[in-house]
Short mmCIF file of C-alpha atoms and ligand atoms in Angstrom, two decimals:
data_model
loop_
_atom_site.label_atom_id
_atom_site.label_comp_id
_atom_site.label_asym_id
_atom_site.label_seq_id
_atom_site.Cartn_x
_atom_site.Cartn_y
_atom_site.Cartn_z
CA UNK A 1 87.82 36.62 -17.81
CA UNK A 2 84.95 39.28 -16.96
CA UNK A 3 84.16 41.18 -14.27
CA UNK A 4 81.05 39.26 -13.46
CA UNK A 5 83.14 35.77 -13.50
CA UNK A 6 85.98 36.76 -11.34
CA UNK A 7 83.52 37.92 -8.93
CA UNK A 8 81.09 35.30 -8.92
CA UNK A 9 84.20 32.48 -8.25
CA UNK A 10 86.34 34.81 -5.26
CA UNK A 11 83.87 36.99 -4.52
CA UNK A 12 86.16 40.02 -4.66
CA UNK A 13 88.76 41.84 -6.71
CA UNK A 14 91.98 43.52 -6.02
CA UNK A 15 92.58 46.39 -7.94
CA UNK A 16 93.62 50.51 -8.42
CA UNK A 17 91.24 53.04 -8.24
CA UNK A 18 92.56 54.17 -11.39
CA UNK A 19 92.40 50.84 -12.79
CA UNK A 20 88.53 50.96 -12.36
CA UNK A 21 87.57 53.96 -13.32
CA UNK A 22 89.83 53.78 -16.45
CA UNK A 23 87.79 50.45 -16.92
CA UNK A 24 84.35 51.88 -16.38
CA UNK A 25 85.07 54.97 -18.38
CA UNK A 26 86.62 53.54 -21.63
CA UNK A 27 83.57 50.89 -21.99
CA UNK A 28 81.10 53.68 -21.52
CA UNK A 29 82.42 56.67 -23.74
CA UNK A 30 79.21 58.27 -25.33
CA UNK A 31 79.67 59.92 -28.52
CA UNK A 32 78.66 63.35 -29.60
CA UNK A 33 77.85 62.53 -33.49
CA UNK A 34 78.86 65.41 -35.18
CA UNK A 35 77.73 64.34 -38.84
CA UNK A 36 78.51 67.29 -41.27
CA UNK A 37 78.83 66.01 -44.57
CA UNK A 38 79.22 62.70 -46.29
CA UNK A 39 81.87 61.01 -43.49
CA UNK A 40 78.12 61.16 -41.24
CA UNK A 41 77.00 58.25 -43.46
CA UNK A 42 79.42 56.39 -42.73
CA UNK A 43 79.50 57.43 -38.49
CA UNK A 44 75.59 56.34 -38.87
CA UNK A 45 76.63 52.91 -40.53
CA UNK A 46 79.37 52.17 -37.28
CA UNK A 47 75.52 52.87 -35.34
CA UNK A 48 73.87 50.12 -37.69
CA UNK A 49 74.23 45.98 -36.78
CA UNK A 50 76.32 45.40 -38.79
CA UNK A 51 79.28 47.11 -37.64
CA UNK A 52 77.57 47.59 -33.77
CA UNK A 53 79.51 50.59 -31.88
CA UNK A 54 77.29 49.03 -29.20
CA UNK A 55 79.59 46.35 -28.54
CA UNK A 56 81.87 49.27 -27.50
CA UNK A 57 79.56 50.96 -24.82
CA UNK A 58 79.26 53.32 -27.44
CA UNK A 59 76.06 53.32 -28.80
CA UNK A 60 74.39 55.74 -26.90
CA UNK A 61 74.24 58.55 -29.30
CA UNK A 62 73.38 61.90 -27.76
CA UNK A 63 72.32 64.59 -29.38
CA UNK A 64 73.17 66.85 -26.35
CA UNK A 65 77.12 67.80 -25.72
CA UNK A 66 75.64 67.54 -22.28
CA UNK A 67 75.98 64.23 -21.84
CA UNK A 68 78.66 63.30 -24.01
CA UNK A 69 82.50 62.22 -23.98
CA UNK A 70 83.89 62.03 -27.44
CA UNK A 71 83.20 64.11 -30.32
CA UNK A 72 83.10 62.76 -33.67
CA UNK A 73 83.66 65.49 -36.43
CA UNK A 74 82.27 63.78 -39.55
CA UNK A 75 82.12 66.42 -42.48
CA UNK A 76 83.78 69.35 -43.76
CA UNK A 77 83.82 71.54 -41.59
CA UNK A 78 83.64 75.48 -43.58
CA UNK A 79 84.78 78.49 -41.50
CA UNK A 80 81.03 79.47 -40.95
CA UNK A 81 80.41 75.88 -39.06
CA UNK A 82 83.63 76.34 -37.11
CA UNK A 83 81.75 78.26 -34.75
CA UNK A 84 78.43 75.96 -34.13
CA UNK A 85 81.21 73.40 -33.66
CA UNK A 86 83.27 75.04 -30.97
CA UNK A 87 80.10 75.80 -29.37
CA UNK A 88 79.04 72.65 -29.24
CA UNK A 89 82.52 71.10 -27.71
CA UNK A 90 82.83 74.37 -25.28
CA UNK A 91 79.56 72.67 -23.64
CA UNK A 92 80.53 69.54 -23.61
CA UNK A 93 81.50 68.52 -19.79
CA UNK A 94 85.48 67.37 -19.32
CA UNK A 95 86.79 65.34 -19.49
CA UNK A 96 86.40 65.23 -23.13
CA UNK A 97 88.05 63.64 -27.09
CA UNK A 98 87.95 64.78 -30.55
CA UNK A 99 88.31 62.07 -33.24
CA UNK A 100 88.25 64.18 -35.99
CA UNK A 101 87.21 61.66 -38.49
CA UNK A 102 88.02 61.89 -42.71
CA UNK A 103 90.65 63.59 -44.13
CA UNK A 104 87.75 66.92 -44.61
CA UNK A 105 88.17 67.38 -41.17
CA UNK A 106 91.44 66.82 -40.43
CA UNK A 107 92.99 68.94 -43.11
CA UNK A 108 90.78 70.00 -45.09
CA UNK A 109 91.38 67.46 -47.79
CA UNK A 110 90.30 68.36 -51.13
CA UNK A 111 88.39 71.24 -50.37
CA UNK A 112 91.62 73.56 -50.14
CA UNK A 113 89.37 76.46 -50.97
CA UNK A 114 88.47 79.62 -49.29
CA UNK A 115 85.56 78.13 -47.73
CA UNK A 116 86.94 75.57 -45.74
CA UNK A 117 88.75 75.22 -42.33
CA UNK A 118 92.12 73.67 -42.91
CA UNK A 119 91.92 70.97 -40.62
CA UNK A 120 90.06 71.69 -37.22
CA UNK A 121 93.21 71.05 -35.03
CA UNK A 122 93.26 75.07 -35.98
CA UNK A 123 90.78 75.77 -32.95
CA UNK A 124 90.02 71.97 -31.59
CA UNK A 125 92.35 69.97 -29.71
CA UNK A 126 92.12 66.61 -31.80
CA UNK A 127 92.67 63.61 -30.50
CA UNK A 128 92.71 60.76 -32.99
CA UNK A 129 93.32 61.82 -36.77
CA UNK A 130 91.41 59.20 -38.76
CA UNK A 131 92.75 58.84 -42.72
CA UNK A 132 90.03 58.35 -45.41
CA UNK A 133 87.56 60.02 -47.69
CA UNK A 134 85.18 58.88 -46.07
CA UNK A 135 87.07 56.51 -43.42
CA UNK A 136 85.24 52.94 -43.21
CA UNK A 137 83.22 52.23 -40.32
CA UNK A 138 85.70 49.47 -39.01
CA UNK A 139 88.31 52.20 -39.34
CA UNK A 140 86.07 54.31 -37.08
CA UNK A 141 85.78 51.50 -34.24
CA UNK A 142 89.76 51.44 -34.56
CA UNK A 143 89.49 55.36 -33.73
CA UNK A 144 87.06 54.66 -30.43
CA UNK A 145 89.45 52.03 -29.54
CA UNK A 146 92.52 54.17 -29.81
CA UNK A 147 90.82 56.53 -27.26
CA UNK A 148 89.49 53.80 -25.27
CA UNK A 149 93.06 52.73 -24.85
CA UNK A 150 93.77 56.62 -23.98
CA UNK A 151 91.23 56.84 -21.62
CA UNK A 152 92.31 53.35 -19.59
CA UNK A 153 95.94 54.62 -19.36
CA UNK A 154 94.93 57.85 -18.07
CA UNK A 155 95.25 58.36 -14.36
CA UNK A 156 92.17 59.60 -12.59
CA UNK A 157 93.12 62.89 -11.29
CA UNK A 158 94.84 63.12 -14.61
CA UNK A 159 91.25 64.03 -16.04
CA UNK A 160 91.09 67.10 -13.97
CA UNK A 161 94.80 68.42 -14.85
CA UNK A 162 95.77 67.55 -11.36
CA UNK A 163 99.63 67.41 -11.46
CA UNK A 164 100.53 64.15 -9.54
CA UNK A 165 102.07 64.00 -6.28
CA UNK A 166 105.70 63.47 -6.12
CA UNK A 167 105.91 60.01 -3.84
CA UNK A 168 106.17 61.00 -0.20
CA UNK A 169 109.43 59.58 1.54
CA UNK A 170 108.41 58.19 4.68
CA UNK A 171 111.31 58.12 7.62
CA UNK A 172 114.13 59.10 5.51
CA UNK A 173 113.93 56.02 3.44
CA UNK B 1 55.49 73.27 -85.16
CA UNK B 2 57.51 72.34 -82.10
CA UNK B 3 57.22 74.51 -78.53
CA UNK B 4 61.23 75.37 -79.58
CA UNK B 5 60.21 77.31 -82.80
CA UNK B 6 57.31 79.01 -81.60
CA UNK B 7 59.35 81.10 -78.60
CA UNK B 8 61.45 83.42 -80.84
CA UNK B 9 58.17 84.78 -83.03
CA UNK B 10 56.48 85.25 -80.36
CA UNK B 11 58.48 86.80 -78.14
CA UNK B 12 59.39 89.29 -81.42
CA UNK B 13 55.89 89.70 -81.86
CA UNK B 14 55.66 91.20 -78.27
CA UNK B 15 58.37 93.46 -78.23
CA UNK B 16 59.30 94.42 -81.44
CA UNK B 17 61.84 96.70 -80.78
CA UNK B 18 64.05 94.64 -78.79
CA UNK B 19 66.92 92.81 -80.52
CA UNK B 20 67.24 88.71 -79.04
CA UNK B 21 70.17 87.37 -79.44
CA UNK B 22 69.47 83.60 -80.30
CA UNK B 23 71.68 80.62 -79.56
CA UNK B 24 71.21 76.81 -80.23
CA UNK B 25 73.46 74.69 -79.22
CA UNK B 26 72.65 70.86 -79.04
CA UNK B 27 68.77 71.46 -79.06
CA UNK B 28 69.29 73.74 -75.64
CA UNK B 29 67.98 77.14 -76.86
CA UNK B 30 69.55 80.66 -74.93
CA UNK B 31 67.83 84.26 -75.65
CA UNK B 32 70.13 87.11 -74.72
CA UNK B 33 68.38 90.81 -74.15
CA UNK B 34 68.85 93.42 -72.80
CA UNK B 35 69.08 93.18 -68.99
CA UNK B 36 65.93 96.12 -68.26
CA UNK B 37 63.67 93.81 -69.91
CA UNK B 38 64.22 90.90 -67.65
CA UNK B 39 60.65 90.91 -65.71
CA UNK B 40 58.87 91.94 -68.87
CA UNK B 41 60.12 89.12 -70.93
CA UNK B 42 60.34 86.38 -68.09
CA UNK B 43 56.57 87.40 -67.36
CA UNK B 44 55.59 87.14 -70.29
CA UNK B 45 56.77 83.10 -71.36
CA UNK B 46 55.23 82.74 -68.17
CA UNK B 47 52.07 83.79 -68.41
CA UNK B 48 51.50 83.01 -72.41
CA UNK B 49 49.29 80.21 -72.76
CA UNK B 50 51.22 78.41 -74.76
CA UNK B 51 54.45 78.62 -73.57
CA UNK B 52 54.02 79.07 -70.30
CA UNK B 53 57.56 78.48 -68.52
CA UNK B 54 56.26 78.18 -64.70
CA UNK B 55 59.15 76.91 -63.15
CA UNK B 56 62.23 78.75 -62.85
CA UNK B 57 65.36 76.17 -62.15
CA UNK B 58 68.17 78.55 -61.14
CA UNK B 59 69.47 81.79 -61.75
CA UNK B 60 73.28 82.32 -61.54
CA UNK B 61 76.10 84.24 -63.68
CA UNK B 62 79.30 84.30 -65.18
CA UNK B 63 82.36 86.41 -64.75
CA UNK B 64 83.93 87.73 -67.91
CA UNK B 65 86.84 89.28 -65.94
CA UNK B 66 88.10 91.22 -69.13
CA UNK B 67 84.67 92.38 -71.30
CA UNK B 68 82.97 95.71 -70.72
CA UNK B 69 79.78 94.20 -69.74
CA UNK B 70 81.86 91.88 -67.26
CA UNK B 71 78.70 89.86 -65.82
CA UNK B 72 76.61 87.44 -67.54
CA UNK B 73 73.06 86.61 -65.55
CA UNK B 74 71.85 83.35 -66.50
CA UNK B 75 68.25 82.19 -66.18
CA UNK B 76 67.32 78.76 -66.58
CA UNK B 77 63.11 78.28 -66.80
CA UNK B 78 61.52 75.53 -67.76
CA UNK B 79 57.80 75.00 -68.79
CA UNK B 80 56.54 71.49 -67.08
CA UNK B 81 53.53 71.59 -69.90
CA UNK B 82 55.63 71.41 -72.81
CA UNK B 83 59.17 69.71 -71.11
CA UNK B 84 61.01 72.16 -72.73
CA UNK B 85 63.66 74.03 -71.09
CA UNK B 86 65.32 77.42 -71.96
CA UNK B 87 67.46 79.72 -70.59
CA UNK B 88 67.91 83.22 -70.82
CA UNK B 89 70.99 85.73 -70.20
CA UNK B 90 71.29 89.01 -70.16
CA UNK B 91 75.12 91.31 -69.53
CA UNK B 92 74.82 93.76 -67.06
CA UNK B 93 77.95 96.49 -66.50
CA UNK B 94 81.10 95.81 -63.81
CA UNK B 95 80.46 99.10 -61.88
CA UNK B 96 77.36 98.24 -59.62
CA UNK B 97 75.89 95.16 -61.38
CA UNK B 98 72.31 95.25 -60.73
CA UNK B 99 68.90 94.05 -62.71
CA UNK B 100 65.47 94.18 -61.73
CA UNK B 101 64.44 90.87 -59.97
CA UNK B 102 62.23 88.35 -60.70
CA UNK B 103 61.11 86.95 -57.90
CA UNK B 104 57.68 88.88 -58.68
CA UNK B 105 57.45 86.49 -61.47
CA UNK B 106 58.93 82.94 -60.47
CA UNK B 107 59.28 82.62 -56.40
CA UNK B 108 61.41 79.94 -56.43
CA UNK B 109 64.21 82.84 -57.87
CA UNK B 110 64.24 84.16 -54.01
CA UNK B 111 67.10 82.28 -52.66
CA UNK B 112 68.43 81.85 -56.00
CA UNK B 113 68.99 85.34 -56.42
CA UNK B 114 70.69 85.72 -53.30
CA UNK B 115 73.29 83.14 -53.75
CA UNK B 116 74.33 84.76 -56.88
CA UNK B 117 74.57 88.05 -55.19
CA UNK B 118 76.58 86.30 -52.27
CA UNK B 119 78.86 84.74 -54.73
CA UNK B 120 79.22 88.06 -57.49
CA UNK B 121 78.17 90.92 -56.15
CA UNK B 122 75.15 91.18 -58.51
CA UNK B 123 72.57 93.59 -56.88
CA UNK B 124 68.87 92.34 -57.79
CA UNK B 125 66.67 95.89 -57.33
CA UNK B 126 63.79 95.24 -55.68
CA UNK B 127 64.86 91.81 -54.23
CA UNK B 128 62.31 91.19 -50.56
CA UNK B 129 65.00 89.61 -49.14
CA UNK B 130 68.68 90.12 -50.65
CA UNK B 131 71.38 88.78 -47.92
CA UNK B 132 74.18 86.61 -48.44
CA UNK B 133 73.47 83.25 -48.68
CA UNK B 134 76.93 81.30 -47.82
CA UNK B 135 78.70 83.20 -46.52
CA UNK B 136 78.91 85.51 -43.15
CA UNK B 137 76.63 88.48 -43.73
CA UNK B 138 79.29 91.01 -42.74
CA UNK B 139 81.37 89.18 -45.32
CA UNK B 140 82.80 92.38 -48.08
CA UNK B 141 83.85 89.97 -50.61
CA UNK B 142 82.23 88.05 -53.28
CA UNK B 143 84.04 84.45 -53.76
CA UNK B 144 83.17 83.78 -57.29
CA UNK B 145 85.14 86.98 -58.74
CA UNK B 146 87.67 85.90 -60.77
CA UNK B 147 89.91 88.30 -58.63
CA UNK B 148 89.11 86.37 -55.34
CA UNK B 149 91.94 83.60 -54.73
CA UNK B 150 91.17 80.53 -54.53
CA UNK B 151 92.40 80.27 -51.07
CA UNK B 152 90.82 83.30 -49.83
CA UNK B 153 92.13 86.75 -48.61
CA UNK B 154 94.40 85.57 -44.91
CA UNK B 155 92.04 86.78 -42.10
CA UNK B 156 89.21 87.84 -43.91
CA UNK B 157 87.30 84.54 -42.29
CA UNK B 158 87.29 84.83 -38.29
CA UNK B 159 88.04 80.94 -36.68
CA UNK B 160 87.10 80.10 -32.99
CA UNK B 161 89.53 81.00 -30.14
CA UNK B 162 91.43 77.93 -29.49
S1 LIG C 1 86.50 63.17 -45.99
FE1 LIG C 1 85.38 62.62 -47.84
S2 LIG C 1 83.57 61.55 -47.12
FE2 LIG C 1 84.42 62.69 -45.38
S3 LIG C 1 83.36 64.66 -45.36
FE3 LIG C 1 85.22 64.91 -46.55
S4 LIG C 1 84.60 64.55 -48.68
FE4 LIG C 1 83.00 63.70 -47.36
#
């Protein structure tokens, strides 16, 4: 049952502040398309009707790191890019994912040359690790939903690396 | 007589004292010379009215590792009047590699030159603009040596701070 139902037959909801924002931010995570190399065709394709990253709260592709929650690295990403890539995350307000998306960007993959960073877990903090060369779109969606599911089970304060309070005993009991 | 059997005389005709090492292999015809004659020669198929080669497709080069003349420069032209393509090499010595560019003479060689210095080291005298290409500029090595490992030299190639 949706929001919209439940509240147009009670009237009103009972729920956790953390339940809601959770909600609110895992159907609205924007992504911050980072399309390298080839694995960008297929990040443009999860855009495209057929596969719909709109039905995610997704679509809303910004070119900014301003404005964005989730980072797709789609490409190989060479020791030169590293940089424009950190860059771009650095600016990226928190709280903030990496799907690093193809096996390029996760470890390198084929290119185990000179040339090419080993994975960008060496100077990201990756979140999802998505296996293929390039990944299929649908396998992308199961990436977004992965985090979504990180993002729901993730207290509030929790985004700000605010320890939680040990519960308070009240009267001795 | 065919475009392919006309280059040879001519170019004899024009500089007679040079010696052109002539390869055919599978109807693709190669002309080696010696590496000062580079703009001479290149200008010339270029501007012949005949031949005229006014497209120049890529430059690059090879790594001998073991030969005297260690570097091969390879020059592939092609004339869009005659669809005829050729390519022309010329050796050049390990200890500073250099030869006269030719981006006087085809300006499409610009970048082309430049990747081939960024990947061998090859100096092209005269170049306007000779940086690397690929890599960092303060880079100090040249990938496509056959000395350079494959995975690179550790630390040579600076990565974000975590
Ligand atoms: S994983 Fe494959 S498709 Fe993706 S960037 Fe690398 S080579 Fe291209």
């Amino acid at each position: 049952m949706g929001l919209e139902a439940k509240l147009m037959s009670d009237g009103f909801l009972t729920t956790t502040i953390d339940a809601l924002v959770g909600w609110a931010r895992e159907s609205s995570v924007w992504p911050m398309p980072m399309g390298i190399s080839c694995c960008g065709i297929e990040m443009m394709a999860v855009a495209g009707p057929k596969y719909d990253i709109a039905r995610f709260g997704s679509e809303v592709m910004r070119f900014t790191p301003r404005q964005c929650d989730v980072m797709l690295v789609a490409g190989t990403v060479t020791y030169k890019m590293s940089h424009v890539v950190k860059k771009i995350y650095d600016q990226m307000p928190d709280p903030k994912w990496v799907i690093a998306m193809g096996v390029c960007t996760s470890t390198g993959g084929m290119y185990r040359s000179y040339s090419v960073v080993q994975g960008i877990d060496h100077f990201l903090p990756v979140d999802i690790y998505l296996a293929g060369c390039p990944p299929r779109p649908d396998n992308l969606l199961n990436a977004l939903m992965l985090i979504q599911d990180k993002i729901k089970n993730t207290k509030a304060r929790e985004f700000q690396n605010i320890p939680l309070l040990e519960p308070v005993k009240v009267n001795g009991n | 007589m065919e475009i392919k059997d006309k280059i040879v005389p001519l170019l004899q005709e024009q500089f007679p004292e040079t010696n052109f090492e002539v390869t055919d292999f599978r109807g693709d015809l190669k002309i080696k010379f010696d590496a000062s004659l580079i703009v001479p020669v290149g200008n010339f198929l270029k501007q012949h009215d005949e031949l005229k080669f006014n497209m120049c497709e890529d430059v690059t080069a090879v790594d001998w590792a073991t030969k005297k003349k260690r570097f091969t420069i390879i020059y592939h032209i092609y004339s869009l009047e005659n669809k005829f393509r050729l390519r022309l090499a010329c050796d050049v010595e390990e200890n500073h590699p250099h030869i006269e560019s030719v981006v006087p003479v085809w300006k499409s060689a610009n970048w082309y030159e430049r990747e081939t210095y960024d990947m061998y080291g090859i100096k092209f005298d005269n170049h306007p603009d000779l940086r690397r290409m690929y890599m960092p500029e303060e880079y100090e090595y040249y990938p496509l040596r056959k000395e350079y490992p494959l995975m690179g030299i550790p630390g040579d190639l600076t990565l974000p701070k975590k």
